[in-house]
C-alpha cells in the first residue's frame, strides 16, 4: 500500500471508531507523525488529504519545513528550552509542555514573534520515571502557574502518551484517566484566553481506535500512514 491508501485506511478506521462511540467524525483530527520521513513523503500525505503533521525533534522540523507544502505543524516531542526559538514561528501547537521552565521560554519566544502559542500539557499517567510529562496530581498547579505568568500561552488541553502497549486495550485505562482529567480541567474556570480545554491528544498507530472511543480529539499516527520507521 502507498501513503495515500494507508492514510485513507486510517481515516476510515478513525471514522468507524467515532461512529461506534456515537461521536461526530469531524471532532477527531488525524495528525500525521512525520519523524524520520522525507519532505517528499510528507507532501504525498498532504496530497492525500492530511492537514496536520507532528514532529518530535526541533532540528528535523526546521530542516524539512521549507520543503513541505503548506500544512499545520505540531510539535509533539520533548522540547529543550534552547530549541523553542527555532520552532516558535512554525508550529500551531506544542503538545508536550511539562514544566513551568519550558512554558516560560515558550511564552517569552511567542511574545518576541507577536503570537499567542497554543499548547497542551503532557501528562505522565503511568508515573514512569523515564518518560516526560507531569503527574496528574500536579496538573492544576502547573495550569494555574502558566495562566498566571504566561500571557502569550493558551492551554488548549492535554496530551497523553501511555507506556508502549502490546495490545491496544492496554492503553485504555490511561486514555480513560486522561479523559477524566480533561473534563475536570473544563470546570476550573480560568479565563478562556488562558485556558480553553478543547483538545485531548491521544492515540497512536497501535491504539488510536481505542483512544477515539475514550474521547481523543486528535490522534497522532505515524507508521500506520507512512509505513515502518527506519531510524538512521
Ligand atoms: C512517534 C510518535 C507517535 C506516532 O507513533 P506511531 O506508532 O508510528 O503511530 C505519536 N506520538 C508521539 C509523541 C510520537 O513520538
Short mmCIF file of C-alpha atoms and ligand atoms in Angstrom, two decimals:
data_model
loop_
_atom_site.label_atom_id
_atom_site.label_comp_id
_atom_site.label_asym_id
_atom_site.label_seq_id
_atom_site.Cartn_x
_atom_site.Cartn_y
_atom_site.Cartn_z
CA UNK A 1 0.00 0.00 0.00
CA UNK A 2 1.15 3.54 -0.63
CA UNK A 3 0.86 6.53 1.68
CA UNK A 4 -2.49 7.62 0.26
CA UNK A 5 -4.02 4.15 0.65
CA UNK A 6 -2.72 3.79 4.19
CA UNK A 7 -3.96 7.25 5.14
CA UNK A 8 -7.43 6.52 3.76
CA UNK A 9 -7.44 3.28 5.78
CA UNK A 10 -6.58 5.13 8.99
CA UNK A 11 -9.22 7.76 8.21
CA UNK A 12 -11.86 5.06 7.72
CA UNK A 13 -10.92 3.24 10.95
CA UNK A 14 -10.91 6.54 12.87
CA UNK A 15 -14.35 7.44 11.49
CA UNK A 16 -15.71 3.96 12.29
CA UNK A 17 -14.45 4.28 15.87
CA UNK A 18 -16.19 7.66 16.08
CA UNK A 19 -19.49 6.22 14.88
CA UNK A 20 -19.15 3.28 17.28
CA UNK A 21 -18.74 5.63 20.18
CA UNK A 22 -21.54 7.93 18.99
CA UNK A 23 -19.19 10.80 18.31
CA UNK A 24 -19.05 13.09 15.34
CA UNK A 25 -16.27 12.17 12.89
CA UNK A 26 -15.32 15.81 12.44
CA UNK A 27 -14.48 16.10 16.13
CA UNK A 28 -11.40 13.89 15.79
CA UNK A 29 -8.41 15.09 13.77
CA UNK A 30 -5.63 12.92 12.41
CA UNK A 31 -2.14 14.19 12.98
CA UNK A 32 0.34 12.53 10.63
CA UNK A 33 3.50 11.88 12.62
CA UNK A 34 6.36 12.53 10.24
CA UNK A 35 9.55 11.88 12.22
CA UNK A 36 12.21 10.21 10.03
CA UNK A 37 10.11 10.86 6.89
CA UNK A 38 11.33 12.87 3.96
CA UNK A 39 9.69 16.07 2.76
CA UNK A 40 8.60 14.15 -0.33
CA UNK A 41 6.78 11.51 1.74
CA UNK A 42 5.14 14.25 3.80
CA UNK A 43 3.98 16.01 0.64
CA UNK A 44 2.41 12.76 -0.56
CA UNK A 45 0.43 12.60 2.67
CA UNK A 46 -0.65 16.22 2.24
CA UNK A 47 -1.80 15.43 -1.32
CA UNK A 48 -3.80 12.54 0.16
CA UNK A 49 -5.62 14.96 2.45
CA UNK A 50 -3.56 15.32 5.64
CA UNK A 51 -3.91 18.81 7.11
CA UNK A 52 -1.89 18.44 10.32
CA UNK A 53 1.51 16.89 10.91
CA UNK A 54 3.60 16.32 14.02
CA UNK A 55 7.37 16.25 14.53
CA UNK A 56 9.17 15.31 17.72
CA UNK A 57 12.58 16.87 17.07
CA UNK A 58 13.10 20.59 16.56
CA UNK A 59 16.06 20.21 14.23
CA UNK A 60 14.24 17.77 11.99
CA UNK A 61 11.23 20.06 11.79
CA UNK A 62 13.36 23.04 10.83
CA UNK A 63 15.26 21.04 8.19
CA UNK A 64 12.09 19.91 6.43
CA UNK A 65 9.97 22.98 6.94
CA UNK A 66 10.78 24.84 3.71
CA UNK A 67 10.36 21.77 1.50
CA UNK A 68 6.94 20.77 2.75
CA UNK A 69 3.70 22.12 1.27
CA UNK A 70 1.54 24.40 3.44
CA UNK A 71 0.22 22.35 6.37
CA UNK A 72 -0.34 22.81 10.09
CA UNK A 73 2.81 21.75 12.00
CA UNK A 74 2.58 20.47 15.58
CA UNK A 75 5.43 19.80 17.95
CA UNK A 76 4.91 16.55 19.88
CA UNK A 77 8.26 15.59 21.42
CA UNK A 78 10.40 16.52 24.35
CA UNK A 79 11.41 20.12 23.77
CA UNK A 80 14.64 21.59 25.10
CA UNK A 81 14.34 25.24 26.07
CA UNK A 82 17.18 26.24 23.74
CA UNK A 83 15.22 24.84 20.75
CA UNK A 84 11.99 26.75 21.35
CA UNK A 85 13.17 29.77 19.39
CA UNK A 86 13.71 27.72 16.22
CA UNK A 87 10.14 26.37 16.05
CA UNK A 88 8.00 29.06 17.66
CA UNK A 89 7.04 30.76 14.38
CA UNK A 90 6.47 27.43 12.58
CA UNK A 91 4.07 25.43 14.73
CA UNK A 92 0.38 25.86 15.54
CA UNK A 93 0.56 23.81 18.72
CA UNK A 94 3.10 22.38 21.16
CA UNK A 95 1.69 19.16 22.67
CA UNK A 96 4.43 18.45 25.14
CA UNK A 97 4.62 21.15 27.80
CA UNK A 98 5.60 19.52 31.08
CA UNK A 99 7.38 22.18 33.13
CA UNK A 100 6.97 25.81 34.09
CA UNK A 101 10.51 26.41 32.86
CA UNK A 102 9.60 25.28 29.35
CA UNK A 103 6.35 27.26 29.47
CA UNK A 104 8.23 30.44 30.41
CA UNK A 105 10.58 30.03 27.47
CA UNK A 106 7.68 29.40 25.07
CA UNK A 107 5.92 32.46 26.47
CA UNK A 108 8.99 34.63 26.01
CA UNK A 109 9.61 33.46 22.44
CA UNK A 110 5.94 33.73 21.50
CA UNK A 111 5.90 37.31 22.74
CA UNK A 112 9.00 38.08 20.69
CA UNK A 113 7.29 36.98 17.46
CA UNK A 114 3.95 38.50 18.45
CA UNK A 115 1.82 35.38 18.77
CA UNK A 116 -0.12 33.50 21.38
CA UNK A 117 1.08 29.90 21.38
CA UNK A 118 -1.45 27.12 21.79
CA UNK A 119 -0.09 24.34 23.98
CA UNK A 120 -1.16 21.09 25.60
CA UNK A 121 0.08 19.84 28.93
CA UNK A 122 1.64 16.40 28.65
CA UNK A 123 0.59 14.16 31.48
CA UNK A 124 2.50 11.16 32.71
CA UNK A 125 -0.31 8.88 33.72
CA UNK A 126 1.85 5.85 34.36
CA UNK A 127 4.22 7.74 36.68
CA UNK A 128 7.14 6.38 34.73
CA UNK A 129 10.41 7.89 35.81
CA UNK A 130 11.91 7.77 32.38
CA UNK A 131 9.18 9.49 30.46
CA UNK A 132 8.24 13.11 30.07
CA UNK A 133 5.01 14.50 31.39
CA UNK A 134 3.69 15.70 34.70
CA UNK A 135 1.86 13.54 37.24
CA UNK A 136 -1.91 14.02 37.28
CA UNK A 137 -1.76 15.40 40.81
CA UNK A 138 0.36 18.34 39.70
CA UNK A 139 -1.78 19.32 36.73
CA UNK A 140 -3.84 22.02 38.38
CA UNK A 141 -0.75 23.64 39.87
CA UNK A 142 1.10 23.93 36.60
CA UNK A 143 -2.01 25.16 34.77
CA UNK A 144 -2.51 27.87 37.42
CA UNK A 145 1.13 28.93 37.22
CA UNK A 146 1.13 29.16 33.44
CA UNK A 147 -2.19 31.00 33.39
CA UNK A 148 -0.90 33.49 35.95
CA UNK A 149 2.51 34.11 34.40
CA UNK A 150 2.39 33.43 30.68
CA UNK A 151 0.28 35.91 28.73
CA UNK A 152 1.41 34.56 25.37
CA UNK A 153 0.34 30.97 26.02
CA UNK A 154 -3.08 29.43 25.80
CA UNK A 155 -3.53 25.96 27.28
CA UNK A 156 -5.83 24.02 24.94
CA UNK A 157 -5.94 20.66 26.70
CA UNK A 158 -3.87 17.56 27.37
CA UNK A 159 -1.55 15.15 25.68
CA UNK A 160 -1.36 11.55 26.83
CA UNK A 161 1.42 9.13 25.89
CA UNK A 162 0.90 5.83 27.71
CA UNK A 163 3.61 3.18 28.11
CA UNK A 164 4.31 1.15 24.97
CA UNK A 165 1.48 -1.36 24.76
CA UNK A 166 1.42 -4.81 23.25
CA UNK A 167 -2.37 -4.81 22.96
CA UNK A 168 -4.49 -1.74 22.09
CA UNK A 169 -6.66 -2.47 25.13
CA UNK A 170 -3.63 -1.96 27.41
CA UNK A 171 -3.83 1.77 26.71
CA UNK A 172 -7.50 2.15 27.58
CA UNK A 173 -7.09 2.81 31.33
CA UNK A 174 -4.56 5.59 30.60
CA UNK A 175 -6.81 7.17 27.99
CA UNK A 176 -9.72 6.97 30.38
CA UNK A 177 -7.74 8.69 33.12
CA UNK A 178 -6.65 11.43 30.72
CA UNK A 179 -10.26 11.98 29.72
CA UNK A 180 -11.32 12.39 33.36
CA UNK A 181 -8.58 14.99 33.89
CA UNK A 182 -9.56 16.76 30.68
CA UNK A 183 -13.18 17.01 31.81
CA UNK A 184 -12.05 18.28 35.23
CA UNK A 185 -9.95 20.94 33.58
CA UNK A 186 -13.03 22.33 31.85
CA UNK A 187 -14.59 23.09 35.24
CA UNK A 188 -11.65 25.06 36.67
CA UNK A 189 -12.90 28.38 35.39
CA UNK A 190 -9.71 30.03 34.17
CA UNK A 191 -10.17 32.89 31.67
CA UNK A 192 -10.72 31.47 28.18
CA UNK A 193 -7.83 33.38 26.68
CA UNK A 194 -5.53 31.45 29.04
CA UNK A 195 -7.10 28.03 29.43
CA UNK A 196 -9.59 26.62 26.92
CA UNK A 197 -9.56 22.82 27.05
CA UNK A 198 -10.82 21.65 23.67
CA UNK A 199 -8.12 19.16 22.66
CA UNK A 200 -7.24 15.74 24.01
CA UNK A 201 -4.24 14.46 22.06
CA UNK A 202 -4.03 10.69 22.42
CA UNK A 203 -3.79 7.52 20.37
CA UNK A 204 -1.02 6.28 18.03
CA UNK A 205 -0.84 3.64 15.30
CA UNK A 206 -1.34 0.77 17.73
CA UNK A 207 -4.21 2.15 19.76
CA UNK A 208 -5.88 5.12 18.03
CA UNK A 209 -9.27 3.42 17.73
CA UNK A 210 -9.36 2.82 21.48
CA UNK A 211 -8.30 6.44 22.00
CA UNK A 212 -11.21 7.66 19.87
CA UNK A 213 -13.59 5.51 21.89
CA UNK A 214 -12.20 7.13 25.05
CA UNK A 215 -12.60 10.70 23.86
CA UNK A 216 -9.49 11.65 21.89
CA UNK A 217 -9.87 14.73 19.69
CA UNK A 218 -6.51 14.29 17.96
CA UNK A 219 -4.84 11.00 17.14
CA UNK A 220 -1.10 11.04 16.36
CA UNK A 221 -0.46 8.38 13.74
CA UNK A 222 2.93 7.67 12.18
CA UNK A 223 3.74 4.16 10.98
CA UNK A 224 0.18 3.23 10.02
CA UNK A 225 0.27 6.05 7.48
CA UNK A 226 3.91 6.12 6.40
CA UNK A 227 4.94 2.50 6.95
CA UNK A 228 7.51 1.15 9.43
CA UNK A 229 10.18 3.61 10.54
CA UNK A 230 13.87 3.12 9.83
CA UNK A 231 15.88 5.06 12.34
CA UNK A 232 19.17 6.26 10.93
C1 LIG B 1 6.27 8.61 17.04
C2 LIG B 1 5.18 9.21 17.83
C3 LIG B 1 3.83 8.95 17.53
C4 LIG B 1 3.38 8.02 16.42
O1 LIG B 1 3.81 6.72 16.58
P1 LIG B 1 3.31 5.52 15.62
O2 LIG B 1 3.31 4.34 16.48
O3 LIG B 1 4.28 5.45 14.50
O4 LIG B 1 1.96 5.89 15.15
C5 LIG B 1 2.86 9.58 18.30
N1 LIG B 1 3.18 10.41 19.30
C6 LIG B 1 4.45 10.72 19.61
C7 LIG B 1 4.73 11.66 20.73
C8 LIG B 1 5.49 10.13 18.89
O5 LIG B 1 6.77 10.43 19.20
#
